[in-house]
Coordinates of C-alpha atoms in Angstrom, one line a residue:
Chain A
M1 CA -26.4 -3.5 76.0
T2 CA -28.1 -5.7 73.4
T3 CA -26.6 -8.9 72.0
H4 CA -26.4 -7.3 68.5
E5 CA -24.2 -4.6 69.9
I6 CA -21.8 -7.1 71.6
E7 CA -21.6 -9.4 68.6
L8 CA -21.2 -6.6 66.0
K9 CA -18.7 -4.7 68.0
A10 CA -16.6 -7.9 68.3
L11 CA -16.7 -8.3 64.5
M12 CA -15.8 -4.6 64.1
L13 CA -12.8 -4.9 66.3
A14 CA -11.6 -8.0 64.5
S15 CA -12.2 -6.3 61.1
L16 CA -10.2 -3.2 62.2
D17 CA -7.3 -5.6 62.7
G18 CA -7.6 -6.8 59.1
D19 CA -9.6 -10.0 59.6
A20 CA -11.4 -10.6 56.3
A21 CA -14.0 -13.1 57.5
S22 CA -15.1 -10.7 60.3
H23 CA -15.2 -7.8 58.0
R24 CA -17.4 -9.7 55.6
A25 CA -19.7 -10.9 58.4
L26 CA -19.9 -7.4 59.8
L27 CA -20.9 -5.8 56.4
D28 CA -23.3 -8.6 55.7
R29 CA -25.1 -8.2 59.0
L30 CA -25.1 -4.5 58.9
S31 CA -26.4 -4.4 55.3
S32 CA -29.5 -6.4 56.3
R33 CA -30.2 -4.0 59.3
L34 CA -29.6 -1.0 57.0
R35 CA -32.0 -2.4 54.5
A36 CA -34.7 -2.8 57.0
Y37 CA -34.0 0.7 58.3
Y38 CA -34.0 2.5 54.9
K39 CA -37.0 0.5 53.6
R40 CA -39.0 1.6 56.6
K41 CA -37.9 5.2 56.4
L42 CA -38.5 5.5 52.7
A43 CA -41.8 3.7 52.8
M44 CA -43.0 6.4 55.2
M45 CA -42.1 8.9 52.5
G46 CA -43.5 6.9 49.7
R47 CA -40.2 5.8 48.1
G48 CA -39.3 2.5 46.5
A49 CA -37.0 -0.4 47.3
A50 CA -34.4 0.3 44.6
E51 CA -33.7 3.7 46.2
A52 CA -33.4 1.9 49.6
E53 CA -30.9 -0.5 48.1
D54 CA -28.8 2.4 46.7
L55 CA -28.7 3.9 50.2
V56 CA -27.8 0.5 51.8
Q57 CA -24.8 0.3 49.5
E58 CA -23.8 3.9 50.1
A59 CA -23.9 3.3 53.8
V60 CA -22.0 0.0 53.5
L61 CA -19.3 1.8 51.5
A62 CA -19.2 4.6 54.1
V63 CA -18.8 2.0 56.9
H64 CA -16.0 0.4 55.0
F65 CA -14.1 3.5 54.0
K66 CA -14.7 5.4 57.2
R67 CA -14.0 2.5 59.6
H68 CA -10.9 4.3 60.9
T69 CA -13.2 6.9 62.5
Y70 CA -14.8 4.3 64.8
D71 CA -13.5 4.8 68.3
P72 CA -13.2 1.3 70.0
A73 CA -13.8 2.9 73.4
E74 CA -17.4 3.7 72.3
P75 CA -20.4 1.4 71.4
L76 CA -20.8 0.6 67.7
T77 CA -24.5 1.1 67.4
P78 CA -24.5 5.0 67.6
W79 CA -21.6 5.1 65.2
V80 CA -23.5 3.0 62.6
H81 CA -26.7 4.9 63.2
A82 CA -25.0 8.3 62.7
I83 CA -23.6 7.2 59.4
A84 CA -27.0 5.7 58.3
R85 CA -28.9 8.8 59.3
Y86 CA -26.3 11.1 57.7
K87 CA -26.6 9.2 54.4
L88 CA -30.4 9.4 54.6
I89 CA -30.5 13.1 55.2
D90 CA -27.9 13.6 52.4
F91 CA -30.1 11.6 50.1
L92 CA -33.2 13.6 51.0
R93 CA -31.4 16.8 50.5
R94 CA -30.3 15.7 47.0
T95 CA -33.8 14.7 46.1
R96 CA -35.2 17.9 47.5
M97 CA -37.0 16.6 50.5
S98 CA -36.5 18.3 53.8
R99 CA -34.7 17.2 56.9
A100 CA -37.9 17.7 58.8
D101 CA -39.1 14.4 57.3
V102 CA -36.5 12.5 59.3
P103 CA -37.9 12.4 62.9
I104 CA -35.6 12.3 65.9
E105 CA -35.0 8.7 66.9
E106 CA -33.0 6.4 69.1
A107 CA -29.8 5.0 67.9
D108 CA -31.1 1.5 68.6
T109 CA -33.6 1.7 65.7
I110 CA -30.7 0.9 63.4
M111 CA -30.3 -2.6 65.0
A112 CA -34.1 -3.2 65.4
H113 CA -34.8 -5.3 62.3
D114 CA -33.2 -7.5 59.7
D115 CA -34.1 -7.6 56.0
N116 CA -32.3 -10.0 53.8
V117 CA -34.4 -9.5 50.6
G118 CA -31.8 -7.6 48.7
A119 CA -33.0 -5.8 45.5
E120 CA -30.6 -4.9 42.7
S121 CA -29.2 -1.4 43.0
S122 CA -29.6 0.9 40.1
Y123 CA -26.0 0.6 38.8
D124 CA -23.6 -2.1 37.6
V125 CA -20.2 -2.2 39.2
R126 CA -18.6 -4.0 36.3
R127 CA -19.6 -1.2 34.0
L128 CA -18.4 1.4 36.5
M129 CA -15.0 -0.4 36.7
E130 CA -14.5 0.1 33.0
R131 CA -13.9 3.8 33.9
L132 CA -11.0 3.0 36.1
S133 CA -7.4 2.9 34.9
K134 CA -6.1 -0.4 33.5
N135 CA -3.8 -1.1 36.6
M136 CA -6.6 -0.2 39.0
R137 CA -9.1 -2.5 37.3
C138 CA -6.6 -5.4 37.0
S139 CA -5.6 -5.1 40.7
I140 CA -9.1 -5.0 42.0
E141 CA -10.3 -7.8 39.8
A142 CA -7.3 -10.0 40.8
V143 CA -7.4 -9.4 44.5
K144 CA -10.9 -8.4 45.4
L145 CA -13.0 -10.4 42.9
D146 CA -10.8 -13.4 42.0
G147 CA -9.2 -13.7 45.5
L148 CA -5.6 -13.9 44.4
S149 CA -2.8 -12.9 46.8
I150 CA -1.0 -9.5 46.3
A151 CA 2.0 -11.3 44.9
E152 CA 0.0 -13.3 42.3
A153 CA -1.9 -10.1 41.3
A154 CA 1.5 -8.3 40.8
V155 CA 2.5 -11.0 38.4
R156 CA -0.8 -11.0 36.5
C157 CA -1.0 -7.2 36.2
G158 CA 2.7 -6.8 35.5
I159 CA 3.3 -4.2 38.3
S160 CA 5.1 -4.3 41.7
E161 CA 3.4 -5.5 44.9
P162 CA 3.2 -2.1 46.5
G163 CA 1.8 -0.9 43.2
V164 CA -1.0 -3.4 43.5
K165 CA -1.9 -2.2 47.0
V166 CA -1.8 1.5 45.9
N167 CA -4.0 0.7 42.8
I168 CA -6.5 -1.2 44.9
H169 CA -6.7 1.5 47.5
R170 CA -7.1 4.3 44.9
G171 CA -9.3 2.2 42.7
L172 CA -11.8 1.4 45.4
K173 CA -12.0 5.1 46.4
A174 CA -12.6 6.1 42.8
L175 CA -15.2 3.3 42.6
A176 CA -17.0 4.6 45.7
T177 CA -17.1 8.1 44.2
L178 CA -18.5 6.7 40.9
I179 CA -21.2 4.7 42.8
A180 CA -22.1 7.8 44.9
R181 CA -22.4 9.9 41.7
E182 CA -24.4 7.2 40.0
T183 CA -27.0 7.0 42.8
R184 CA -27.3 10.8 42.6
T185 CA -28.7 10.8 39.0
Chain B
M1 CA -25.4 -4.8 41.5
K2 CA -26.4 -6.9 44.5
T3 CA -25.3 -5.7 47.9
D4 CA -23.8 -9.1 48.5
E5 CA -21.4 -8.6 45.7
L6 CA -20.4 -5.2 47.0
V7 CA -19.8 -6.7 50.4
A8 CA -17.7 -9.5 48.9
L9 CA -15.7 -6.9 46.9
L10 CA -15.0 -4.8 49.9
S11 CA -14.1 -7.6 52.3
N12 CA -11.6 -9.5 50.2
N13 CA -8.2 -8.7 51.7
P14 CA -9.2 -5.7 53.9
E15 CA -6.2 -3.8 55.3
P16 CA -5.7 -3.4 59.1
V17 CA -6.8 0.1 60.2
D18 CA -4.7 2.6 62.0
R19 CA -6.9 3.5 65.1
G20 CA -5.0 6.7 65.9
L21 CA -5.3 8.1 62.4
V22 CA -8.2 10.6 63.1
V23 CA -6.5 12.3 66.0
R24 CA -3.0 12.2 64.5
T25 CA -4.2 13.8 61.2
L26 CA -5.9 16.6 63.2
L27 CA -2.8 17.1 65.3
I28 CA -0.7 17.4 62.2
A29 CA -3.1 20.0 60.8
L30 CA -3.0 21.9 64.1
G31 CA 0.8 22.0 64.1
A32 CA 1.0 22.9 60.4
G33 CA -1.6 25.7 60.9
L34 CA 0.2 27.1 63.8
I35 CA 3.6 27.2 62.1
L36 CA 2.1 28.8 59.0
A37 CA 0.2 31.4 61.1
L38 CA 3.4 32.2 63.1
G39 CA 5.3 32.5 59.8
M40 CA 2.7 34.9 58.3
T41 CA 2.8 37.0 61.5
I42 CA 6.5 37.2 61.8
F43 CA 7.3 37.8 58.1
A44 CA 4.3 40.0 57.1
L45 CA 3.7 42.0 60.3
G46 CA 6.8 41.5 62.4
V47 CA 7.2 40.7 66.1
R48 CA 6.5 43.7 68.4
P49 CA 9.7 45.7 69.0
D50 CA 9.3 46.0 72.8
M51 CA 8.8 42.2 73.3
T52 CA 11.5 41.8 75.9
T53 CA 10.2 44.5 78.3
S54 CA 8.4 43.0 81.3
G55 CA 5.2 45.0 80.7
A56 CA 4.8 43.9 77.2
W57 CA 5.8 40.3 78.0
S58 CA 3.1 39.8 80.6
F59 CA 0.4 41.0 78.1
V60 CA 1.8 38.7 75.4
V61 CA 1.5 35.8 77.9
A62 CA -2.1 36.8 78.7
K63 CA -3.1 37.0 75.1
V64 CA -1.4 33.8 74.1
S65 CA -3.0 31.9 77.1
F66 CA -6.4 33.2 76.1
A67 CA -5.9 31.9 72.5
V68 CA -4.3 28.6 73.6
G69 CA -7.2 28.0 76.0
I70 CA -9.7 28.5 73.2
S71 CA -7.9 26.6 70.5
S72 CA -7.0 23.6 72.7
L73 CA -10.6 23.3 74.0
A74 CA -12.0 23.7 70.5
F75 CA -9.5 21.1 69.3
V76 CA -10.8 18.5 71.8
Y77 CA -14.4 19.1 70.5
L78 CA -13.3 19.0 66.9
A79 CA -11.7 15.6 67.4
K80 CA -15.0 14.3 68.7
L81 CA -17.1 16.0 66.1
A82 CA -15.0 14.6 63.3
R83 CA -16.4 11.1 64.0
P84 CA -19.9 10.0 63.1
G85 CA -22.3 10.7 65.9
G86 CA -19.6 12.8 67.8
E87 CA -22.0 15.7 68.2
R88 CA -23.9 13.6 70.8
K89 CA -20.9 13.4 73.0
A90 CA -19.5 16.9 72.7
R91 CA -21.0 19.1 75.4
S92 CA -19.7 22.1 73.5
Y93 CA -21.1 24.9 75.7
L94 CA -17.9 24.6 77.8
I95 CA -16.2 26.4 75.0
A96 CA -17.8 29.6 76.4
V97 CA -15.5 29.4 79.5
P98 CA -12.4 31.2 78.1
F99 CA -14.6 33.9 76.6
L100 CA -16.4 34.4 80.0
I101 CA -13.0 34.6 81.8
I102 CA -11.6 37.2 79.5
M103 CA -14.8 39.2 79.7
A104 CA -14.8 39.1 83.5
L105 CA -11.2 40.2 83.6
A106 CA -11.9 43.0 81.1
A107 CA -14.8 44.2 83.3
I108 CA -12.6 44.1 86.4
S109 CA -9.9 46.1 84.7
L110 CA -12.4 48.7 83.4
G111 CA -13.9 48.9 86.9
L112 CA -10.4 49.7 88.3
A113 CA -9.7 52.4 85.7
P114 CA -11.2 55.9 85.6
S115 CA -14.0 56.2 83.0
S116 CA -12.0 58.7 80.9
H117 CA -9.6 55.8 80.0
W118 CA -12.3 53.4 78.9
N119 CA -12.4 54.6 75.3
K120 CA -8.6 54.1 74.9
M121 CA -8.7 50.8 76.7
I122 CA -11.4 49.3 74.5
V123 CA -10.7 50.8 71.1
G124 CA -6.9 50.8 71.4
D125 CA -4.6 52.1 68.6
E126 CA -4.8 49.2 66.2
W127 CA -8.3 47.8 66.4
L128 CA -8.7 47.9 62.7
E129 CA -5.5 46.0 62.1
C130 CA -6.5 43.4 64.6
L131 CA -10.0 43.1 63.1
V132 CA -8.5 42.4 59.7
S133 CA -5.4 40.4 60.7
I134 CA -6.8 37.7 62.8
P135 CA -9.4 36.5 60.2
V136 CA -6.9 36.8 57.4
I137 CA -4.2 34.8 59.3
A138 CA -6.9 32.3 60.2
I139 CA -7.6 31.3 56.6
I140 CA -4.7 28.9 56.2
P141 CA -5.1 27.1 59.6
F142 CA -8.8 26.9 58.7
A143 CA -8.1 25.3 55.3
V144 CA -5.7 22.8 56.9
S145 CA -8.2 21.9 59.6
I146 CA -10.9 21.4 57.0
W147 CA -8.6 19.1 55.1
A148 CA -7.9 17.0 58.2
V149 CA -11.6 16.8 59.2
R150 CA -12.5 15.7 55.6
Q151 CA -10.2 12.6 56.2
A152 CA -12.7 11.6 58.9
A153 CA -16.5 11.6 58.8
P154 CA -18.4 14.4 60.6
T155 CA -22.2 14.1 60.7
N156 CA -23.1 17.5 62.0
L157 CA -21.4 19.6 59.3
A158 CA -22.3 23.1 60.5
R159 CA -21.1 22.5 64.1
T160 CA -18.0 20.8 62.9
G161 CA -17.3 23.7 60.6
A162 CA -17.8 26.1 63.5
F163 CA -15.3 24.3 65.6
A164 CA -12.7 24.2 62.7
G165 CA -13.2 28.0 62.5
L166 CA -12.8 28.3 66.2
V167 CA -9.5 26.3 66.2
A168 CA -8.3 28.4 63.3
G169 CA -9.3 31.7 65.0
G170 CA -7.6 30.7 68.2
V171 CA -4.4 29.7 66.4
S172 CA -4.4 32.9 64.4
A173 CA -4.9 35.0 67.6
M174 CA -2.0 33.2 69.2
A175 CA 0.3 34.2 66.3
Y176 CA -1.1 37.8 66.1
A177 CA -0.4 38.3 69.8
L178 CA 3.3 38.4 69.0
H179 CA 2.7 41.5 66.9
C180 CA -0.1 43.3 68.7
T181 CA 1.0 46.3 70.9
D182 CA -2.5 47.1 72.3
D183 CA -2.0 46.1 75.9
S184 CA -5.3 46.1 77.7
L185 CA -7.7 43.3 78.7
P186 CA -10.8 45.0 77.4
F187 CA -9.1 45.3 74.0
V188 CA -8.3 41.5 74.0
A189 CA -11.9 40.7 75.1
V190 CA -13.5 42.8 72.3
W191 CA -11.2 42.5 69.3
Y192 CA -9.6 39.0 69.9
G193 CA -12.8 37.6 71.2
G194 CA -14.9 39.2 68.5
T195 CA -12.7 38.2 65.6
I196 CA -12.5 34.6 66.9
V197 CA -16.3 34.5 67.1
L198 CA -16.3 35.8 63.5
C199 CA -14.1 32.9 62.4
T200 CA -16.4 30.5 64.1
L201 CA -19.5 31.9 62.3
A202 CA -17.7 31.8 59.0
G203 CA -16.8 28.1 59.7
A204 CA -20.4 27.3 60.6
A205 CA -21.6 28.9 57.4
M206 CA -19.0 27.1 55.2
G207 CA -19.0 23.7 57.0
P208 CA -22.0 22.1 55.2
R209 CA -20.5 22.9 51.8
L210 CA -16.8 22.0 52.6
L211 CA -17.3 18.9 54.7
R212 CA -19.8 16.9 52.8
W213 CA -18.9 13.3 52.1

């Protein structure tokens, strides 16, 4: 087992328990690996860096929203690789390239390289957030962007504390859908 | 947007994750599908009138065990396939075992009977009803299973769809066995086995469309 696997799995387990710092470290480190992976794959097919960045963000969103599907009894690398590869195949299908362009590969390729040169993706999250409802937008901005507690956000947005949680949950899902739709155009 | 900003957005106040969620959602779907399939069979078709006689009872038990064997095995694979990369771990050819057992038993029972009875044993009285009922009763358990799998993240959509179809077909056959009065193993092998395979193929065909995420 590689050191990446051991470190990242420890971060994943802590993040499943709700540890924000571990979750952030995990997504950070995975995004640089995903970037290297997608740039390499798309370069082989003659595609550009902005498309790779869209894919990185889609995969990061998938890791975040599907983290309940990770089975702690299993290693993390194959789980991340399966998501990354699924998103790549889905992207190629959308853009009318065939699955045959994605060669069979070992799961370890996903952890092989880092790439920290992040490009801008092709959409603007602030603009997408304007399409959410007022309560969703206010809750996400307060808790996720400004770092307020749930109780402070409830006061600022004028809704109950459970209301803030529900609005964040639904709002982030809606945002993920909007981002996925945006990268599709 | 920069990916850093997205990561910051997602990792501010993350909620703890319920690790049993995938399996529990699938179990709820299985239970709901079974109750709905039983309800449809009992209210639309009715339980066979001779249920309490020992001859009928032993065949009901045989048919239900065949269906339970298939759907529980298929459920175990479905729970693996619902997770990213699960298709690598699921050695799914074991699912052929219940089918092989019923075919072997059917062959033995045909071998023990005179050939003049074979036609009646295989075709039975209600083959057409069986052929229609099992797939129709399977629709609701299939829809519920697909809903449950969509809460997770399958990465081989055709195979996952096939196993959702297989679970639904098995659950449907389990319910239909309470109504069916054709008591012969070759009948079960051909018509129960055949319709369950049909449900599986339908699931495989619909999986990529229904399960995309």
